[in-house]
């Protein structure tokens, strides 16, 4: 029996989307679904939920198994899906936000780039490489599908320090075009586009319909308005959350809407970026500045947004659990996640296209070859192949390279345990480097290492 292993299976909502898609796809209906998580209560909840889906939407054809031992969970797996969060909200996410705040360095999400992303990588990479060692022993040919952030740094560590076949998946690429066009009141059906760059900073390079370049219209509407909240696009992209998304889009002006940072980046650099404004605001040196607090209101930047989301999610879980875990009639409708499409294509020989995070083996000509890049990928005749995307416009490549340098040094630190690389990565971070002195950055790094304690290995 073929086997899909899900690491971090206590992420119950995400497990429903990803594994629910797989269980209800013909090519994977009779697979074993191996669930593993260090939180045994959440593991049990996900097991109950997926068992109900398997019974109600798959006639019980799949085998859903929960494992207490990680090696057993991985043994013989054909596909491994990773969705872990090392250290969780409390204490590690709190630490990622509160320590920098003492230095006047504010963040919104802190999970991908910047200081927060760096320290999330430093505590996650050792765990990921332990996964890789286990996989090399008991399922060396398995495909490792990573959903955990910080995507670029984690995948880069896997590329550099393991033999595991790895691809990273993120939602921002697939949501980018529907959200942008919905914001401008434009339909997104029949649209062709090209996106290339790095995770959370990939660029909409081309967009057309029936051969007509839509960028002149997009740029004009972005300046003249009106701008709409992309609620209708979100309802279609995420039907599982439709009850929480308004059915009518609110209307705003170009000077006052929810996506100000991304539109400003497009105005200044010519292209729309994939990741949301709340994420993007902390990736550049121009938006969150302690000497210019007026920018927070001007660009509607939600400081401390990720901790707030974590608290809301924790508070909501009991209500969600009643529907997901204790609902014996639970069924599943296919979500927009890529994982099931990739696995189905690999199993059947069908063709499937998606955006993946892979090693830049010349795929983007003017980014470093040892970087993790986010590009179009194809599964065809049972093989997964990233596509050559050509060069980025120079201004976009420059923005990407600023983050890539931080990624590379952070991974260097994780692999060598040299603290000096952490200092250097933090100094090169565009946000920290624009706000803090060298001495402040070094002190901040020391404080974060001390506050994380045993969540980090020892650095020298």
XYZ file of C-alpha atoms in Angstrom:
460
model
C 0.000 0.000 0.000
C 1.429 3.405 -1.003
C 1.847 5.841 1.842
C 1.623 9.600 2.442
C 3.104 10.810 5.736
C 1.989 14.122 7.236
C 4.428 15.673 9.729
C 2.763 18.255 11.932
C -0.613 16.562 11.599
C -1.888 18.508 14.608
C -2.447 21.396 12.187
C -5.976 20.084 11.881
C -7.515 22.598 9.470
C -4.547 22.348 7.134
C -4.512 18.555 7.389
C -8.170 18.542 6.368
C -7.464 20.579 3.247
C -4.328 18.750 2.120
C -5.101 15.178 3.130
C -8.830 15.551 2.544
C -7.974 16.460 -1.049
C -5.742 13.384 -1.346
C -8.198 10.959 0.243
C -10.965 12.037 -2.141
C -8.776 11.870 -5.269
C -9.192 8.621 -7.206
C -5.474 7.899 -7.548
C -4.928 8.091 -3.761
C -8.167 6.691 -2.345
C -6.498 3.469 -1.150
C -3.269 4.972 0.230
C -2.168 4.802 3.818
C -2.230 8.232 5.485
C 0.342 8.297 8.276
C -0.168 11.086 10.818
C 2.588 12.273 13.144
C 2.747 15.130 15.652
C 4.477 15.674 18.985
C 1.200 17.101 20.363
C -0.713 13.883 21.008
C -4.046 15.585 21.691
C -3.994 17.466 18.401
C -2.807 14.315 16.644
C -5.829 12.445 17.999
C -8.152 15.241 16.845
C -6.775 15.145 13.311
C -7.005 11.356 13.288
C -10.690 11.496 14.267
C -11.402 14.145 11.629
C -9.658 12.340 8.768
C -11.195 9.023 9.756
C -14.637 10.631 9.428
C -13.757 12.098 6.034
C -12.408 8.750 4.886
C -15.595 6.985 5.959
C -18.046 9.568 4.592
C -16.273 10.717 1.421
C -14.218 7.650 0.504
C -16.204 4.612 1.733
C -13.356 3.914 4.158
C -11.007 2.828 1.371
C -7.930 4.636 2.729
C -6.002 3.573 5.811
C -5.637 6.428 8.307
C -3.017 5.697 10.987
C -1.630 7.832 13.814
C 1.970 7.240 14.859
C 3.789 7.972 18.105
C 7.160 7.166 16.529
C 8.381 9.400 13.718
C 10.587 6.782 12.099
C 7.648 4.388 11.884
C 5.464 7.138 10.445
C 8.030 7.759 7.706
C 8.941 4.148 6.997
C 8.141 3.290 3.370
C 6.473 6.618 2.622
C 6.219 7.678 -0.995
C 5.333 11.276 -0.161
C 6.046 13.284 2.984
C 4.156 16.512 3.673
C 5.599 18.893 6.262
C 3.569 21.441 8.221
C 5.332 21.876 11.554
C 5.820 24.962 13.709
C 8.738 24.623 16.082
C 8.134 26.459 19.350
C 4.588 27.511 18.480
C 2.997 30.786 19.466
C 4.062 30.504 23.084
C 6.931 30.894 23.716
C 8.715 31.290 20.378
C 6.490 33.570 18.303
C 6.065 35.829 21.327
C 9.859 35.946 21.677
C 10.322 36.727 17.959
C 8.145 39.818 18.372
C 8.728 41.071 21.906
C 12.540 41.098 21.958
C 12.916 43.144 18.711
C 10.177 45.477 19.964
C 12.449 46.469 22.877
C 14.865 47.832 20.274
C 12.125 49.688 18.401
C 12.051 47.084 15.625
C 8.398 46.338 14.841
C 7.047 43.466 12.721
C 3.723 42.378 11.254
C 4.044 38.630 10.520
C 7.689 37.729 11.197
C 7.625 34.227 9.721
C 9.408 34.428 6.365
C 11.986 37.204 6.042
C 13.532 39.580 8.556
C 14.524 38.943 12.162
C 11.442 36.883 12.958
C 11.905 34.730 9.878
C 15.595 34.218 10.645
C 14.987 32.916 14.155
C 12.081 30.766 13.060
C 14.515 29.230 10.540
C 17.260 28.755 13.129
C 14.996 26.736 15.432
C 13.292 24.819 12.581
C 16.247 23.802 10.373
C 17.699 21.318 12.923
C 14.302 19.596 13.157
C 13.924 19.501 9.384
C 17.369 17.985 8.975
C 16.443 15.325 11.527
C 13.449 14.549 9.308
C 15.830 14.303 6.361
C 18.117 11.857 8.193
C 15.123 9.670 9.018
C 13.910 9.805 5.426
C 17.335 8.864 4.094
C 17.095 5.730 6.273
C 13.503 4.573 5.736
C 12.100 6.322 2.618
C 15.052 7.693 0.619
C 13.091 8.049 -2.629
C 10.129 9.942 -1.122
C 9.186 13.430 -2.284
C 9.289 15.926 0.590
C 6.589 18.601 0.169
C 7.228 21.519 2.513
C 4.542 23.989 3.597
C 6.392 25.326 6.665
C 7.793 28.873 6.784
C 10.272 30.419 6.376
C 9.970 28.619 3.058
C 13.141 29.743 1.281
C 15.508 29.201 4.198
C 14.092 25.803 5.147
C 14.118 24.478 1.595
C 17.627 25.865 1.047
C 18.847 23.974 4.122
C 17.309 20.771 2.765
C 18.935 21.333 -0.651
C 22.350 21.965 0.880
C 22.471 19.410 3.702
C 20.419 16.413 2.588
C 19.764 14.135 -0.377
C 15.977 14.353 0.068
C 13.990 15.367 -3.006
C 12.323 18.578 -1.781
C 9.823 21.093 -3.147
C 8.179 23.937 -1.233
C 4.589 25.103 -1.711
C 3.080 28.474 -0.790
C -0.365 30.011 -1.217
C 0.634 33.529 -2.247
C 1.443 32.588 -5.851
C -1.959 31.077 -6.610
C -3.880 33.879 -4.861
C -1.933 36.758 -6.433
C -3.747 37.244 -9.742
C -7.326 36.629 -8.525
C -6.789 39.047 -5.637
C -5.206 41.775 -7.771
C -7.869 41.674 -10.469
C -10.666 41.506 -7.903
C -9.210 44.594 -6.207
C -9.388 46.438 -9.531
C -12.845 45.163 -10.479
C -11.504 43.043 -13.327
C -12.491 39.418 -14.081
C -9.739 36.802 -13.752
C -11.158 34.064 -15.970
C -9.165 33.327 -19.122
C -6.093 35.188 -17.891
C -2.538 34.026 -18.667
C 0.338 35.170 -16.491
C 3.967 34.618 -15.542
C 5.265 34.851 -11.964
C 8.897 34.461 -10.916
C 11.127 35.384 -7.967
C 11.525 34.104 -4.413
C 8.957 33.002 -1.865
C 6.767 35.876 -0.613
C 8.615 38.148 -3.038
C 7.812 36.707 -6.445
C 6.756 39.071 -9.198
C 3.839 39.170 -11.600
C 5.995 39.721 -14.691
C 3.372 39.279 -17.401
C -0.420 39.163 -17.447
C -2.672 39.015 -20.508
C -6.066 37.920 -21.796
C -6.421 36.696 -25.385
C -2.996 38.146 -26.179
C -3.783 41.602 -24.753
C -1.290 42.902 -22.188
C -3.330 43.791 -19.091
C -0.562 45.614 -17.217
C -1.327 49.089 -18.725
C -4.948 48.732 -17.575
C -3.875 47.414 -14.161
C -1.458 50.306 -13.550
C -4.036 52.888 -14.666
C -6.790 51.480 -12.444
C -4.386 51.213 -9.508
C -3.771 54.973 -9.753
C -7.341 56.062 -10.513
C -9.449 53.540 -8.574
C -11.808 52.479 -7.302
C -10.106 49.724 -5.306
C -12.185 46.861 -3.951
C -11.620 44.484 -1.069
C -10.969 41.135 -2.836
C -13.681 39.302 -0.928
C -15.264 37.588 -3.904
C -11.903 36.238 -5.070
C -11.178 34.950 -1.583
C -14.531 33.196 -1.380
C -13.780 31.344 -4.609
C -10.175 30.539 -3.645
C -11.100 29.366 -0.153
C -14.666 28.019 -0.134
C -13.972 26.323 3.180
C -13.911 29.801 4.768
C -16.820 31.250 2.796
C -18.906 31.763 5.916
C -16.261 34.178 7.260
C -15.743 36.171 4.030
C -18.239 38.908 3.074
C -20.104 38.258 -0.164
C -20.009 41.903 -1.272
C -16.746 43.737 -1.872
C -16.259 47.100 -0.163
C -15.076 50.008 -2.324
C -12.066 52.210 -1.522
C -9.903 54.911 -3.108
C -6.285 54.563 -4.330
C -5.138 56.571 -1.285
C -7.027 54.512 1.260
C -7.386 50.755 0.894
C -6.171 47.551 2.536
C -3.368 46.714 0.055
C -1.436 49.976 0.054
C 2.077 48.534 0.379
C 1.822 46.234 -2.645
C 0.347 48.974 -4.792
C 3.140 51.325 -3.717
C 5.758 48.704 -4.653
C 4.108 48.342 -8.072
C 4.075 52.140 -8.484
C 7.778 52.462 -7.636
C 9.190 49.293 -9.248
C 6.678 48.577 -12.011
C 5.411 45.123 -11.006
C 2.977 43.576 -8.536
C 4.408 41.308 -5.842
C 2.753 38.052 -4.808
C 2.646 38.376 -1.040
C 0.151 40.506 0.895
C 0.781 44.036 2.131
C 0.928 43.016 5.788
C 3.747 40.600 4.948
C 5.453 42.878 2.429
C 5.569 45.895 4.724
C 8.347 44.281 6.821
C 10.422 43.027 3.868
C 11.600 46.476 2.727
C 13.264 49.403 4.530
C 10.610 52.000 3.670
C 7.355 51.251 5.473
C 7.864 50.431 9.173
C 10.119 53.152 10.581
C 10.269 54.270 14.194
C 11.163 57.833 13.123
C 8.165 57.992 10.775
C 5.160 56.589 12.662
C 2.815 58.327 10.224
C 3.658 55.638 7.640
C 1.819 53.025 9.709
C -1.478 54.868 9.262
C -0.774 55.944 5.699
C -0.113 52.394 4.501
C -2.523 50.686 6.948
C 0.220 48.453 8.371
C -1.060 45.992 11.014
C 1.815 45.779 13.493
C 1.915 42.557 15.568
C -0.584 40.987 13.178
C 0.680 37.410 13.418
C 0.525 37.172 17.232
C -2.994 38.585 17.027
C -3.962 35.913 14.481
C -2.451 33.218 16.685
C -4.490 34.360 19.690
C -7.668 34.517 17.604
C -7.029 31.038 16.202
C -6.446 29.579 19.649
C -9.650 31.194 20.928
C -11.636 29.912 17.928
C -10.365 26.353 18.066
C -13.033 24.957 20.395
C -15.748 26.061 18.005
C -13.836 24.714 15.004
C -13.121 21.436 16.780
C -16.815 20.854 17.309
C -17.350 20.988 13.550
C -14.150 19.274 12.389
C -13.296 16.747 15.070
C -16.572 15.739 16.654
C -18.684 15.766 13.489
C -19.279 12.137 12.529
C -20.964 13.296 9.297
C -17.995 15.383 8.154
C -17.288 15.321 4.401
C -14.728 17.105 2.246
C -14.795 19.366 -0.813
C -11.597 19.789 -2.841
C -9.584 22.835 -1.755
C -7.159 24.984 -3.741
C -4.022 23.343 -2.279
C -1.437 22.092 -4.790
C -0.292 18.924 -2.990
C -3.032 16.553 -4.177
C -2.655 17.746 -7.777
C 1.091 17.118 -7.693
C 0.761 13.653 -6.189
C -2.087 12.723 -8.534
C -0.033 13.783 -11.556
C 2.999 11.833 -10.349
C 0.822 8.754 -9.794
C -1.110 8.882 -13.070
C 1.272 10.497 -15.566
C -1.096 13.425 -16.064
C 0.185 16.957 -16.549
C -0.102 19.438 -13.688
C 1.338 22.926 -13.362
C 2.055 24.738 -10.106
C 4.418 27.188 -8.431
C 7.209 25.527 -6.481
C 10.174 26.534 -4.360
C 13.246 24.825 -5.787
C 16.995 25.293 -6.130
C 17.914 27.902 -8.735
C 19.769 25.712 -11.208
C 19.845 28.531 -13.753
C 16.054 28.905 -13.684
C 16.227 32.661 -12.998
C 19.295 33.883 -14.833
C 20.182 36.874 -12.674
C 19.690 35.363 -9.214
C 22.368 33.265 -7.451
C 22.455 29.643 -8.557
C 22.569 28.459 -4.927
C 19.366 30.337 -3.980
C 15.897 28.928 -3.385
C 13.563 30.425 -5.978
C 9.816 30.265 -6.597
C 9.058 29.393 -10.228
C 6.560 27.610 -12.421
C 6.902 23.828 -12.254
C 5.372 21.035 -14.294
C 4.589 17.439 -13.466
C 4.575 15.530 -16.741
C 4.799 11.786 -17.395
C 5.545 11.118 -13.742
C 8.391 13.622 -13.408
C 8.512 16.975 -11.591
C 10.425 19.628 -13.507
C 10.915 23.333 -12.696
C 10.748 25.716 -15.664
C 13.401 28.101 -16.929
C 12.000 31.602 -16.310
C 14.748 33.797 -17.771
C 16.054 36.949 -16.057
C 14.055 39.242 -13.812
C 13.996 42.981 -14.471
C 17.096 44.322 -12.728
C 15.221 46.274 -10.057
C 13.273 43.167 -9.032
C 16.368 40.971 -9.016
C 18.041 43.532 -6.743
C 15.159 43.376 -4.256
C 15.262 39.568 -4.288
C 19.023 39.425 -3.859
C 18.821 41.518 -0.671
C 16.717 38.792 0.908
C 18.676 35.908 -0.623
C 21.855 37.137 1.090
C 20.072 36.952 4.446
C 18.741 33.461 3.634
C 22.160 32.138 2.695
C 23.866 33.463 5.818
C 21.088 32.197 8.088
C 21.446 28.721 6.599
C 25.223 29.016 6.951
C 24.666 29.735 10.649
C 22.299 26.785 11.078
C 24.698 24.356 9.379
C 27.935 25.546 11.005
C 26.581 26.806 14.374
C 28.652 29.970 13.951
C 27.035 32.946 15.671
C 28.910 35.431 13.484
C 26.769 34.415 10.514
C 23.613 35.287 12.481
C 24.989 38.763 13.191
C 25.864 39.238 9.526
C 22.469 38.036 8.317
C 20.709 40.412 10.704
C 22.883 43.341 9.591
C 21.998 42.638 5.960
C 18.263 42.412 6.638
C 16.756 45.473 4.884
C 14.379 46.287 7.740
C 16.727 45.796 10.702
C 19.635 47.390 8.841
C 17.622 50.540 8.160
C 16.446 50.926 11.769
C 19.259 49.768 14.045
C 22.979 50.346 14.482
C 25.512 47.531 14.234
C 25.840 47.405 18.024
C 22.065 47.300 18.441
C 21.750 44.471 15.930
C 24.421 42.390 17.635
C 22.797 42.986 21.002
C 19.376 42.086 19.589
C 20.731 38.805 18.212
C 22.319 37.973 21.570
C 19.059 38.692 23.387
C 17.051 36.540 20.978
C 19.468 33.621 21.321
C 19.299 33.848 25.098
C 15.494 34.182 25.153
C 15.004 31.164 22.868
C 17.114 29.028 25.171
C 16.821 25.328 24.400
C 14.726 25.974 21.298
C 18.035 26.743 19.567
C 21.206 24.670 19.384
C 24.354 26.117 20.921
C 26.212 28.627 18.743
C 29.861 29.545 19.043
